[in-house]
Coordinates of C-alpha atoms in Angstrom, one line a residue:
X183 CA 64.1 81.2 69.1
X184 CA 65.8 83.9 66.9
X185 CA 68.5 83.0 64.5
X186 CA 71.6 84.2 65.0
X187 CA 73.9 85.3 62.2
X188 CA 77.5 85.0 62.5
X189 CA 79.9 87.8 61.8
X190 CA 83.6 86.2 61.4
X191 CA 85.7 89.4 61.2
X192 CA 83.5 90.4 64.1
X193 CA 83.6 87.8 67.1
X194 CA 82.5 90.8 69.3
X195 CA 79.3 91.6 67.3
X196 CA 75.7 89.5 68.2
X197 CA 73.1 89.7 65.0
X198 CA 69.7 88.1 65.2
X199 CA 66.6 87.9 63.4
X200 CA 63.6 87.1 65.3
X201 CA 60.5 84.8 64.0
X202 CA 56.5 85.1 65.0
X203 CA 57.2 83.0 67.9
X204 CA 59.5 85.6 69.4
X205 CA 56.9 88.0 69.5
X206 CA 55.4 91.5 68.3
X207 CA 58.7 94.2 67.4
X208 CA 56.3 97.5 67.1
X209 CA 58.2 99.7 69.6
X210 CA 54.7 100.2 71.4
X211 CA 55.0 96.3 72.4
X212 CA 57.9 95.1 72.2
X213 CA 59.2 95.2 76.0
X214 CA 58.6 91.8 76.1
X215 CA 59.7 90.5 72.9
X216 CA 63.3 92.5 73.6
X217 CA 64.3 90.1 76.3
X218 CA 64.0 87.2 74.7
X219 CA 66.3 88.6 71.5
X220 CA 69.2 90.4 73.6
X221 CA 69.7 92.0 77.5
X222 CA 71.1 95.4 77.3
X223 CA 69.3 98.9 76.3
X224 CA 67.4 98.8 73.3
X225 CA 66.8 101.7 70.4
X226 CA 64.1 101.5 67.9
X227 CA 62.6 104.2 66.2
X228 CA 60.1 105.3 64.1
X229 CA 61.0 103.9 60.9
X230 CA 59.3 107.3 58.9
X231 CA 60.7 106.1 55.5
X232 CA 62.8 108.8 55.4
X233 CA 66.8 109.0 55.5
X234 CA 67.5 110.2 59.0
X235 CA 70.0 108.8 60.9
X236 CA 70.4 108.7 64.8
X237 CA 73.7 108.1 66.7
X238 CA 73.5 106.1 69.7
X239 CA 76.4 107.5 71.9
X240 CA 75.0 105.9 75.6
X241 CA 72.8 102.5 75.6
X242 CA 69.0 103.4 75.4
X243 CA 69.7 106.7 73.2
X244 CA 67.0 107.8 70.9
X245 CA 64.9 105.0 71.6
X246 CA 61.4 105.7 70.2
X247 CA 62.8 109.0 68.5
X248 CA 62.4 109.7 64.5
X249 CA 64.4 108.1 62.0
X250 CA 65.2 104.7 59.9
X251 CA 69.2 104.7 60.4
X252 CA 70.8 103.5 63.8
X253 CA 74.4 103.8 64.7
X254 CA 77.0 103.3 67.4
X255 CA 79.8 101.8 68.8
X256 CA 79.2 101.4 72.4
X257 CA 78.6 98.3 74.2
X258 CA 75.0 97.0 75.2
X259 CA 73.5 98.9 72.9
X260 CA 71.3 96.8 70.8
X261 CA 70.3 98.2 68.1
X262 CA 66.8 97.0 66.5
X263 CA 65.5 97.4 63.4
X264 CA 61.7 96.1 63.1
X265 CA 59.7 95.5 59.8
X266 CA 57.0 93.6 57.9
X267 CA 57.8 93.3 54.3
X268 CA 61.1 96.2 54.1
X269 CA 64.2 94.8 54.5
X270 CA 65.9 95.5 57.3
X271 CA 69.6 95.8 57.6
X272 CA 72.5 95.6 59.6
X273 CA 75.9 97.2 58.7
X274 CA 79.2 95.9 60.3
X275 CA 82.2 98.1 60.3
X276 CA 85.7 97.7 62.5
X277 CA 84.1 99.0 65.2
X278 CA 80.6 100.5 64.3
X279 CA 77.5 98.9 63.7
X280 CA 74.3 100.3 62.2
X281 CA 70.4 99.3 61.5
X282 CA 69.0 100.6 58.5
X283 CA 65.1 100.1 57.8
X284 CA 64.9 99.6 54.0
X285 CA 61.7 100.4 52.8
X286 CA 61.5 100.8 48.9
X287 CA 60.4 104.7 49.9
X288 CA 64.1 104.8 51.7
X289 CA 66.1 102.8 49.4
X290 CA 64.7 105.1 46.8
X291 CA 65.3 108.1 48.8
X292 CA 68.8 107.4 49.7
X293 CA 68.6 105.5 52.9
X294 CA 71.1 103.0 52.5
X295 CA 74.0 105.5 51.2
X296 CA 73.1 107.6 54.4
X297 CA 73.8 105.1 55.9
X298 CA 77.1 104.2 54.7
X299 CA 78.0 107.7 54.8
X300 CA 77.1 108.0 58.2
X301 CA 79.5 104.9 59.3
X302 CA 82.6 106.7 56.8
X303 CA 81.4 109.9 58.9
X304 CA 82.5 108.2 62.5
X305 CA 85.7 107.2 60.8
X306 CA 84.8 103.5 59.8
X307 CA 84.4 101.3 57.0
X308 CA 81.5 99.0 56.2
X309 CA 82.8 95.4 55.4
X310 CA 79.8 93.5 56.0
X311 CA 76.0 93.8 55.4
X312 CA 73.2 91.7 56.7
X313 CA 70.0 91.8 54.8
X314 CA 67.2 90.1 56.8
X315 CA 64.1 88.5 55.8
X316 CA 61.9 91.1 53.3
X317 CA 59.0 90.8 50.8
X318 CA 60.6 89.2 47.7
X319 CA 59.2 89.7 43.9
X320 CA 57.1 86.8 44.6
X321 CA 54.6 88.3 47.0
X322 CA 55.5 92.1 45.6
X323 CA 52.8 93.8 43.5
X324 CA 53.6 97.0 42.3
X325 CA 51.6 100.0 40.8
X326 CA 53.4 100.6 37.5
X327 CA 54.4 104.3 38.5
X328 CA 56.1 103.5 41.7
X329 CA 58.1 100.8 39.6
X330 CA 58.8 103.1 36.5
X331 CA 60.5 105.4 39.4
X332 CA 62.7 102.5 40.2
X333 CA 63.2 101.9 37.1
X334 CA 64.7 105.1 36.7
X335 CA 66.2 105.1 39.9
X336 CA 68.2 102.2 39.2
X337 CA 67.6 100.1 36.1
X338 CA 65.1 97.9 34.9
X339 CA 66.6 94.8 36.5
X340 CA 64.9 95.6 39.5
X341 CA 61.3 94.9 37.9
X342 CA 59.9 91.6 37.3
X343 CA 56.3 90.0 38.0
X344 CA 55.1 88.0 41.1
X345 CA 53.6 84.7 40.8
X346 CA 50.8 85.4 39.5
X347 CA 52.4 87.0 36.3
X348 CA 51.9 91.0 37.6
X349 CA 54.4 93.8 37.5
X350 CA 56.5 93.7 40.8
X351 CA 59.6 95.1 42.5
X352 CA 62.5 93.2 43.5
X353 CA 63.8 95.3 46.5
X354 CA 66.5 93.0 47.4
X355 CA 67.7 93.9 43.0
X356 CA 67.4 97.9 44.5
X357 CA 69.4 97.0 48.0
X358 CA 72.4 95.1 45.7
X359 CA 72.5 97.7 42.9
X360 CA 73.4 100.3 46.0
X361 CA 75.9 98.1 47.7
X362 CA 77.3 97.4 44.1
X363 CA 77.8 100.9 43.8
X364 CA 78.8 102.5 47.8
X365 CA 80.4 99.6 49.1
X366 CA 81.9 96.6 46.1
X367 CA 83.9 95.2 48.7
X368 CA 82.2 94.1 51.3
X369 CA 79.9 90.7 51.8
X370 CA 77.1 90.2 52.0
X371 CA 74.8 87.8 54.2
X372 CA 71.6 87.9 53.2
X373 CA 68.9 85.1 55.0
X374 CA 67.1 84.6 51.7
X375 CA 63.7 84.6 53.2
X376 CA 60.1 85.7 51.8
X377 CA 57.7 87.7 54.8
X378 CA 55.0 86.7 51.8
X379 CA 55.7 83.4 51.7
X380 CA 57.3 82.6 54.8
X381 CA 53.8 82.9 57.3
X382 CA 55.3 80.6 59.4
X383 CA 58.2 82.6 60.3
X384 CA 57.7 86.1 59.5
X385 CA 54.9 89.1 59.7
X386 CA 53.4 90.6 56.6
X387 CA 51.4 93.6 56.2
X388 CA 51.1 93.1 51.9
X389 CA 50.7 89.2 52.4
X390 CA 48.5 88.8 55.2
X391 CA 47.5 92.1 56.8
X392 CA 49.0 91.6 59.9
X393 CA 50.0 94.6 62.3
X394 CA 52.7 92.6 64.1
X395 CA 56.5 93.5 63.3
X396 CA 59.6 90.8 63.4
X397 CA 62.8 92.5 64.6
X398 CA 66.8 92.4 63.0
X399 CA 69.1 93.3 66.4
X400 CA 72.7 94.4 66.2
X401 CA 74.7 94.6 69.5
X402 CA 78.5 94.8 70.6
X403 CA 79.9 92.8 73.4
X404 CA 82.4 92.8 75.5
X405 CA 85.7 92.3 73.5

């Protein structure tokens, strides 16, 4: 069964995470798997690693379009972001809620501040983020280019090594040191979890190889 993440300023809002049990999140297969997260019209997209950002005005919009940012304030829409080592992220405001797929590509790009300016855009306010399970340092092998362009993205906080004493990027350091900066006053749940080490819970392409996805859901109810 998927966990459910509570959101105290927002009784109306429904979070989950799925695990492997609850099935493959790739868009292509996941009819299935949606049901047994959350009724309602789904949208997932692409997830292109870019900083596009889709508005979901009617449940169902955009659902298989282009993008890695999800937003809306409409009931029933369930918003789904899927993933196998990038974090995925939810983004609570008053009344908006958005999915961001945080891949180190996108968080170096920008995603996550497109984000938050797309929820400021629709006249809201971010106050909480949910970062779901993601490749940690651990698991996270990283060429020494890629991670000298973090470096200088961020700062060198966000490299360390992985267990077995390599260079490796801590995305979750990257994901903070934005939140830090766009958004110091709201929480942050994050559920702490490894897709490396976690192969009983969660999919990983870097760990393991594996094709299947795991999902991180957003939806509004009735209020």
């Amino acid at each position: 069964m998927p966990a459910l993440i509570d959101i105290p300023s927002r009784p109306d809002v429904r979070v989950a995470h799925s695990v492997r049990c609850d099935g493959d999140f790739r868009p292509e297969n996941s009819r299935v798997a949606r049901r047994r997260i959350a009724s309602g019209a789904w949208t997932q997209l692409t997830e292109d690693h870019g900083v596009t950002v889709r508005r979901v005005e009617r449940p169902g919009d955009h659902d298989g379009s282009s993008g890695d940012v999800l937003l809306t304030n409409t009931e029933a829409s369930v918003l789904g972001v899927w993933a196998g080592d990038c974090a995925p992220i939810v983004i609570v405001g008053r009344d908006v809620v958005c999915g961001v797929h945080a891949g180190w590509r996108g968080v170096r790009d920008g995603v996550i501040e497109a984000a938050i300016a797309a929820v400021r855009d629709a006249g809201d306010e971010p106050n909480t983020f949910v970062i779901g399970a993601h490749i940690r340092p651990c698991c996270y092998e990283f060429g020494v280019d890629d991670l000298t362009s973090m470096i200088d993205r961020f700062d060198a906080s966000v490299a360390t090594i992985d267990r077995h004493g390599r260079s490796a990027l801590d995305l979750g350091a990257c994901i903070r040191h934005v939140l830090a900066e766009w958004a110091p006053e709201a929480s942050i749940i994050d559920v702490g979890h490894c897709t490396g080490c976690r192969a009983d819970l969660f999919f990983s392409h870097r760990a393991r190889g594996e094709t299947a996805r795991h999902v991180l859901a957003v939806w509004r109810t009735a209020s």
